[in-house]
XYZ file of C-alpha atoms in Angstrom:
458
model
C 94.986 56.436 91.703
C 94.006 59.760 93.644
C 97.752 61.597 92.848
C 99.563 60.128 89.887
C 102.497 61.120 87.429
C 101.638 61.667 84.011
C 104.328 59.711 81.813
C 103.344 61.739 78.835
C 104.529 65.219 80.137
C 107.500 64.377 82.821
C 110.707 65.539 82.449
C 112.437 63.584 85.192
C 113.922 66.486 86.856
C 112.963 64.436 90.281
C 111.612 67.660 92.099
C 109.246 65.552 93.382
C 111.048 63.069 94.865
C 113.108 65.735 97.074
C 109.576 66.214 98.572
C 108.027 62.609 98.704
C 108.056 61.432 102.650
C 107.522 57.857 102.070
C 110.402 57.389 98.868
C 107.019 56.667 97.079
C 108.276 58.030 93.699
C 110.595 55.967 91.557
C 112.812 56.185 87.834
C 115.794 57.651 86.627
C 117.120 61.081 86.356
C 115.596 62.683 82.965
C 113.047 59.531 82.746
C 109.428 60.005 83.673
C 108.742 58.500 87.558
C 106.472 56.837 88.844
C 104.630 56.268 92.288
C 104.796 53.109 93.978
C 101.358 52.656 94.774
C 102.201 50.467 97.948
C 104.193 53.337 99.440
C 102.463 56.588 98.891
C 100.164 58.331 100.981
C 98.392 60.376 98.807
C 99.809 63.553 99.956
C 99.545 65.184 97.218
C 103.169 67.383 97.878
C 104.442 66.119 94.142
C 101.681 68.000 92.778
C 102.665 71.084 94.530
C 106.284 71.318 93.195
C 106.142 69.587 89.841
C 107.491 71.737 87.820
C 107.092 69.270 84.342
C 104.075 70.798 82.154
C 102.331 70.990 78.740
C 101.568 74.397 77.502
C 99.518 75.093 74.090
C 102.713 76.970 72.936
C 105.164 74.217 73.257
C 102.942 70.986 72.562
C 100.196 72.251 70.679
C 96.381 72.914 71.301
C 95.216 69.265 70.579
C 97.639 67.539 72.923
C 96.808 69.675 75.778
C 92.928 69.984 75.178
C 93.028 65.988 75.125
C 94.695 65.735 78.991
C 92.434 68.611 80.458
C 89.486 65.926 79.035
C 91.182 63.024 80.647
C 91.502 64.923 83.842
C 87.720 66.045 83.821
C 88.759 70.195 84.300
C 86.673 72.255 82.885
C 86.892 74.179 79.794
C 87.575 77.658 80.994
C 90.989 76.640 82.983
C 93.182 77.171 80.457
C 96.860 76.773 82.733
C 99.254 74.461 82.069
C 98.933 70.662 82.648
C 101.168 69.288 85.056
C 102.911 65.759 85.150
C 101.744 65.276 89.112
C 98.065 65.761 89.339
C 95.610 64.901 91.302
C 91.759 63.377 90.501
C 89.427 66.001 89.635
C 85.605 65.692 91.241
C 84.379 68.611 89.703
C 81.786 66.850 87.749
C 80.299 64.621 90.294
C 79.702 67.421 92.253
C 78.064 69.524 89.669
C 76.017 66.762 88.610
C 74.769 66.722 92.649
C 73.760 70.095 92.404
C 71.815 70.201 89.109
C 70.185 67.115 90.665
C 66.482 68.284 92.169
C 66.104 65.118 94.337
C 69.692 65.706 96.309
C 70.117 68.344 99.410
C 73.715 69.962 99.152
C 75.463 70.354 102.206
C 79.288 71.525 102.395
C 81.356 71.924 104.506
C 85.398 73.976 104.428
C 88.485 73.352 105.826
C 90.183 75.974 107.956
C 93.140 76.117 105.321
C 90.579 76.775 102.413
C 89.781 80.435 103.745
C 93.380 81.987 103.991
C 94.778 80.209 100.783
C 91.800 80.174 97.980
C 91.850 83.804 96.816
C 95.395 83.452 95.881
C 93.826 81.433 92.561
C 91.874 84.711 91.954
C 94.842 87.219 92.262
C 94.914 88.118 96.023
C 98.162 88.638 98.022
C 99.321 85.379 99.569
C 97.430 83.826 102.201
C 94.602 86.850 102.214
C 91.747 85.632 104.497
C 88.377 85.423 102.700
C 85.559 83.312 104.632
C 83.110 85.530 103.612
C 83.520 85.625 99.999
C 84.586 81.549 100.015
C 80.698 81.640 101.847
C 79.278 83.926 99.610
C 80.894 81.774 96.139
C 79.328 78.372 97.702
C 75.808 80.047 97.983
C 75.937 81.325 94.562
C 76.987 77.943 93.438
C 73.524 76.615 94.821
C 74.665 74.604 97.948
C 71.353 74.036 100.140
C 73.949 74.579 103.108
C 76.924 76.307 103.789
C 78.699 74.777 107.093
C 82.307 74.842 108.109
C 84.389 72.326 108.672
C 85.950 74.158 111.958
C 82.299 73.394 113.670
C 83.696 69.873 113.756
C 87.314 70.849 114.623
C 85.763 71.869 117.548
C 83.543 68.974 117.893
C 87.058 67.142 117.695
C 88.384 68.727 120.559
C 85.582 68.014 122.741
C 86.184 63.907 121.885
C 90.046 64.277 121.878
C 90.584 66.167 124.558
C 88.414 63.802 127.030
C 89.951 60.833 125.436
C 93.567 62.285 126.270
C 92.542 62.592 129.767
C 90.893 59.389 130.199
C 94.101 57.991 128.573
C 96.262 59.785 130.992
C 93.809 59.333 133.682
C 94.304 55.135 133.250
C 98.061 55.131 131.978
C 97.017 53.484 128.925
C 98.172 53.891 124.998
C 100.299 56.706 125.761
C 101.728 58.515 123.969
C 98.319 59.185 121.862
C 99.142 60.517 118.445
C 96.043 62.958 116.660
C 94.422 61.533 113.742
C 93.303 64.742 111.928
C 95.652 63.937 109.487
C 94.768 60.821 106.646
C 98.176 60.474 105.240
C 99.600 60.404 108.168
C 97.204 57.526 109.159
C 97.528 56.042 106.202
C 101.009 55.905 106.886
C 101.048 54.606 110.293
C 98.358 51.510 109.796
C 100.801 50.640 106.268
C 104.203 50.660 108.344
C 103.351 50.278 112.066
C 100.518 48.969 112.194
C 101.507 47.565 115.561
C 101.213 50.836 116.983
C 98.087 51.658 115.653
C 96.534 51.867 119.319
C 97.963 55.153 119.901
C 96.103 56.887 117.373
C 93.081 59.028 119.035
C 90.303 57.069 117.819
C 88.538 60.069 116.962
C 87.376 60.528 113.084
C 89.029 63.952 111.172
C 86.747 66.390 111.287
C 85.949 66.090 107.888
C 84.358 62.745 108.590
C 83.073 64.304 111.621
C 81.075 66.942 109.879
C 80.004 64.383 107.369
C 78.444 62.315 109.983
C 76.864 65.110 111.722
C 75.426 66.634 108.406
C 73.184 62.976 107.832
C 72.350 62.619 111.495
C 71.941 66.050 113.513
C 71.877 68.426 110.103
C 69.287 66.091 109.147
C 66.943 65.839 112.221
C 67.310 69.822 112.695
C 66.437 70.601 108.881
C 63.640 67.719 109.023
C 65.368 66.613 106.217
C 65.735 62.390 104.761
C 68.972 62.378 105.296
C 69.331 59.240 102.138
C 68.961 62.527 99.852
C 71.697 64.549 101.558
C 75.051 64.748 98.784
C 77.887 66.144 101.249
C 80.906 67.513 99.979
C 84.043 68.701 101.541
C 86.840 71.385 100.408
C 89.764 70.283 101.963
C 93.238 71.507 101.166
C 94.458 67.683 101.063
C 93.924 65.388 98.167
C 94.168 62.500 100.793
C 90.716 63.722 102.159
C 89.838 62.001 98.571
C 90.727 58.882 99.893
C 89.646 59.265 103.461
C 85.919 59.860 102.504
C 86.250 56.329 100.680
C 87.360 54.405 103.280
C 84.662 51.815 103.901
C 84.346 52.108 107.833
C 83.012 56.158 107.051
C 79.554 55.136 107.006
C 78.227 55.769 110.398
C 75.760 57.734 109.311
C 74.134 55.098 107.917
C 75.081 56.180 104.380
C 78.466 57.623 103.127
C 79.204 59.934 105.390
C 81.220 62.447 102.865
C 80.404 61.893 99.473
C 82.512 63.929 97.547
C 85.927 65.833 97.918
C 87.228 69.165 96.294
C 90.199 70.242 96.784
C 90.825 74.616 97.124
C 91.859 74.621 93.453
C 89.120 72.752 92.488
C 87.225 74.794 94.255
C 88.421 77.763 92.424
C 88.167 75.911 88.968
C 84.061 75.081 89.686
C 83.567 78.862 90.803
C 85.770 79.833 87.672
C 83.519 77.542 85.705
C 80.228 78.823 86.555
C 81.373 82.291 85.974
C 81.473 83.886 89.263
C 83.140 87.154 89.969
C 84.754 86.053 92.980
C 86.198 89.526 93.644
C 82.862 91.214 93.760
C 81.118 89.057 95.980
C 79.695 90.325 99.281
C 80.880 88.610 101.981
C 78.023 86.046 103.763
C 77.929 84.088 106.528
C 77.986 79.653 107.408
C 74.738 78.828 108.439
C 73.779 78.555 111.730
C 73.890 75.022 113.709
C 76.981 73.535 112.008
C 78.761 76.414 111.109
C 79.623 78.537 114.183
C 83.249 78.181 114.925
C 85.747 79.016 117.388
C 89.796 80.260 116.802
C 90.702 77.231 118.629
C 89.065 75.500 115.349
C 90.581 77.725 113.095
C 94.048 76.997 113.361
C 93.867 73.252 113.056
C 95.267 74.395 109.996
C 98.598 75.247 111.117
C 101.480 72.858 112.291
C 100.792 72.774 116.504
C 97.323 74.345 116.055
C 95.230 71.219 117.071
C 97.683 70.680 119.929
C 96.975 74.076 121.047
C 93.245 73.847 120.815
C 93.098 71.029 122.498
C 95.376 71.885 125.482
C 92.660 75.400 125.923
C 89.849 73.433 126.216
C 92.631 70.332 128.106
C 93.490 73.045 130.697
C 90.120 73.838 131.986
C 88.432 70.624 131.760
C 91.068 69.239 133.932
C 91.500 72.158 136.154
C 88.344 74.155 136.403
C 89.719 77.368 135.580
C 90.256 79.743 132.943
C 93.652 78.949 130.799
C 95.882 82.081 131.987
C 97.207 82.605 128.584
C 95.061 81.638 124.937
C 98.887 82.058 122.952
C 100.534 78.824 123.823
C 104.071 79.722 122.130
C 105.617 76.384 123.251
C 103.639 74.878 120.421
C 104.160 77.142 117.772
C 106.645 77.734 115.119
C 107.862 74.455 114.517
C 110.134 72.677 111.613
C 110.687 69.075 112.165
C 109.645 67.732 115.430
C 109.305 69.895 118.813
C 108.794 68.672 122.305
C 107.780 71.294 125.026
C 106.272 70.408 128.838
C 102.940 72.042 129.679
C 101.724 73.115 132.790
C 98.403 71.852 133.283
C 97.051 72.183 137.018
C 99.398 69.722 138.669
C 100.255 68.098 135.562
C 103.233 68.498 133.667
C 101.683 67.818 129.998
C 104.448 66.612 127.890
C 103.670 67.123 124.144
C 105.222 66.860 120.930
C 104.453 68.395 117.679
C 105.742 66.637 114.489
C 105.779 68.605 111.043
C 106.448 67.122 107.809
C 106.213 63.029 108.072
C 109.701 62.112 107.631
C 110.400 63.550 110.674
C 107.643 60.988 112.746
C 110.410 57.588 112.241
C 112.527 58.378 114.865
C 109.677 59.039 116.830
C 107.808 55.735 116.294
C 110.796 54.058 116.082
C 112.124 55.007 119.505
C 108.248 54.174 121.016
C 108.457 50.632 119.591
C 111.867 50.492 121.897
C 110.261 52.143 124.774
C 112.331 54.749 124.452
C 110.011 57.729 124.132
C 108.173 59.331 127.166
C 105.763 61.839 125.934
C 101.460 62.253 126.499
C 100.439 63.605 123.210
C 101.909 63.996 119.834
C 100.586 65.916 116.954
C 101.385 65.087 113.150
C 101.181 66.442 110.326
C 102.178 65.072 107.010
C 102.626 68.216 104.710
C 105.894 70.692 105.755
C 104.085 73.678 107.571
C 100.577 71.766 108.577
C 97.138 71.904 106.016
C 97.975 75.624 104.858
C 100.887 73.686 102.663
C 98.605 70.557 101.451
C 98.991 68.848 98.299
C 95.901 70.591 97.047
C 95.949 74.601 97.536
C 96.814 76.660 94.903
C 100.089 75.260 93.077
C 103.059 77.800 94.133
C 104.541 77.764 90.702
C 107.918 80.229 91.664
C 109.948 78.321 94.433
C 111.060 81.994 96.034
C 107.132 82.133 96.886
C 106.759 79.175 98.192
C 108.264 79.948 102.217
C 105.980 83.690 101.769
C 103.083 81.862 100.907
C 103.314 79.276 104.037
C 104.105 82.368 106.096
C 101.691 84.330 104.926
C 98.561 81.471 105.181
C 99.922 80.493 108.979
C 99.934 84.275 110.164
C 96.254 84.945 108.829
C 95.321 81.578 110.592
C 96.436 82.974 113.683
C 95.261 86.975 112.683
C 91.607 85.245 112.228
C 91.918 83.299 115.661
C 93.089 86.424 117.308
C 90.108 88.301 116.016
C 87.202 85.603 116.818
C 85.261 86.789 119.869
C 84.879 83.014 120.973
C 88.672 80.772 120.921
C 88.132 77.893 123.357
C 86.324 74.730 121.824
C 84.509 74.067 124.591
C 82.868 77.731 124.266
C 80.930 77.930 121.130
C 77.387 77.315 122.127
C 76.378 75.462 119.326
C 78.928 72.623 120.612
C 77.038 72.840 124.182
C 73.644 72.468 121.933
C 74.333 69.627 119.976
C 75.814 67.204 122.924
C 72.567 68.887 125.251
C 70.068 68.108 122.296
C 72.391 65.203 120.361
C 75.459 63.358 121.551
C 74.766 63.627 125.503
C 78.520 63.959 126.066
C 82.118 63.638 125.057
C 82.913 59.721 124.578
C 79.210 58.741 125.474
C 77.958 55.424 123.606
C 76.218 58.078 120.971
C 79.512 60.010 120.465
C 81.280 56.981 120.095
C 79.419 55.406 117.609
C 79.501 58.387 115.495
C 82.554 60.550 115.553
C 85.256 58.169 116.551
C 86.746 55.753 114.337
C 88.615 51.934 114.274
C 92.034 51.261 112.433
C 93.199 49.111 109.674
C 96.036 46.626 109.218
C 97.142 47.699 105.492
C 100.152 44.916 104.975
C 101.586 42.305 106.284
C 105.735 42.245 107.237
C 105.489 45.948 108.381
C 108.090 47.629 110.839
């Protein structure tokens, strides 16, 4: 089990089940809980505010030294153990890199750059994509590339599949599929419905694809000895990169998955001075990104990439305003009407997943007139996943959303290029790779089929 409550060290203080969307989490008040497998989504948002833990003080230096083993962290983290925790892939991934016959590649989530730091005693949400750059080279990755190359890559597929969807009347409202849990959670409990997701991959799997096809071909690389590896602020990336249709590579498209504190755990355990580092650059090809990339990471933020690029594919002329308000600043679920040409978009922008039943319920009773809806599982979008840093004082917690959403938007602001469709090394790889949005190519690679999870859903 990815996430999973440690019967050993919890209290039953049931913090975790004011924060579980799907009711996943079960037991008595002062009894240890559990998850019901069947239900949860991996989300990894009982890890974040389980406040149940083992400290060398209260339960001895044995004890403690014994469940840091069983959860594979390394030696120098010496913090508490928590009851929720997540899988840790540290070692796989080390063993990849100490491994002479494998070629590295990673790629990081937008959400990584404005939270990671915090684990190495920056200010909340403090932007550092230099230093997260310059961390991963000294940890001996053959290549540095960015998951936001992909987020933009995603937008070029989404976008022209909202407008051919529009276009033909079909499958509308079409929900995004950035997000696995929320996926997950659709295929498990209307599965029915499952037609409405975009049928684009995350760009996670996106990346991974592109790193053992294109990164391959343009490195003159054999792409069978490429080990790729994600940071994503979600532990249900874990179980995304193991879902047995992400293999259009030809291999495994994303091998392995580290969350931001593992990430900060590895670099803590190879002994780099993370605060010292000179900032360093992605590598070229598939790491150039745009803003409208950047704040995928944010609740509304692939809505409002997608409607920049949206606007002047369908309209042939520059979007009159890059700030698109209507979509921003959202708890719960938000529905706004965009201008689009001669089109009156109507969106919707779901945040935190409990919020999405009403929704899907009033769809399944044609009730619900809407183009394009946007979910996100975790409350405030990726900058509040299940795996950045743990929050451990709950007066923190709403400061250190804020703070990670405004330096997602500070960093778009300041990006010379913030319109998908813009960054030239998207022009270059559908000119020298895919041909064009939703070609046969494209298809085949970055876009994605459902599953049926259970039978006697909603």
């Amino acid at each position: 089990m990815i996430v999973s409550i440690d019967k050993d060290l919890c209290t039953g203080c049931r913090e975790c089940v004011k924060v579980c969307p799907v009711d996943a989490i079960e037991g008595q008040d002062g009894k240890p809980q559990k998850i019901n497998e069947k239900k949860c989504i991996l989300c990894g948002q009982c890890v974040q505010v389980c406040k149940s833990y083992a400290s060398v003080e209260d339960r001895g230096y044995e004890f403690v030294e014994s469940k840091r083993k069983e959860r594979h962290l390394p030696e120098c983290i010496k913090e508490p153990v928590f009851a929720a925790n997540n899988i840790c892939d540290i070692e796989k991934v080390k063993q990849a890199l100490n491994d002479p016959d494998k070629i590295t590649m990673v790629q990081c989530a937008p959400a990584v750059r404005v939270a990671l730091s915090e684990d190495f005693g920056y200010e909340l949400g403090y932007l550092t994509p230099g230093k997260m750059v310059a961390a991963l080279k000294k940890l001996n990755f053959d290549k540095v590339y960015d998951t936001n190359f992909a987020a933009d890559l995603t937008i070029m597929e989404e976008g022209s599949e909202l407008i051919k969807r529009i276009e033909s009347g079909e499958n509308l409202p079409m929900f995004t599929s950035c997000c696995p849990a929320w996926v997950k959670f659709m295929e498990d409990n209307y599965p029915n419905l499952t037609n409405h997701l975009s049928s684009c991959k995350s760009p996670q799997q996106m990346a991974g694809t592109m790193f053992k096809t294109y990164g391959a071909q343009i490195n003159n690389i054999d792409a069978s000895k490429i080990f790729s590896v994600s940071i994503m602020p979600c532990t249900c990336k874990k179980f995304e990169c193991n879902r047995q249709e992400m293999n259009s590579s030809g291999y495994k498209d994303v091998d392995a998955v580290l969350t931001t504190r593992e990430l900060a755990y590895l670099i803590k355990d190879m002994g780099i001075d993370f605060k010292n580092l000179k900032e360093e650059k992605f590598d070229d090809s598939l790491g150039n990104y745009t803003g409208a990339a950047t704040i995928f990471g944010v609740t509304g933020g692939v809505m409002e990439a997608a409607i920049r690029t949206g606007y002047e594919l369908i309209t042939n002329e520059s979007i009159p305003n890059l700030e698109i308000y209507e979509v921003r600043e959202n708890i719960g679920f938000k529905k706004s009407i965009i201008k689009v040409g001669d089109l009156n978009l109507k969106v919707g922008i779901v945040s935190g997943l409990k919020n999405v039943i009403p929704i899907l319920e009033d769809l399944q009773n044609n009730k619900l007139d809407l183009d394009f809806i946007e979910v996100m599982t975790c409350p405030v979008g990726c900058v509040s996943g299940g795996g950045q840093p743990k929050v451990l004082l709950e007066e923190y917690r709403q400061l250190a959303y804020q703070n990670r959403t405004k330096s997602t938007y500070n960093h778009d602001a300041n990006l010379e290029v913030r319109k998908s469709h813009n960054n030239p090394d998207i022009k270059k790889i559908y000119k020298e790779f895919l041909e064009k949005p939703l070609s046969e190519k494209s298809h085949s690679l970055l876009h994605t089929k459902y599953c049926v999870k259970k039978e006697g859903a909603k």
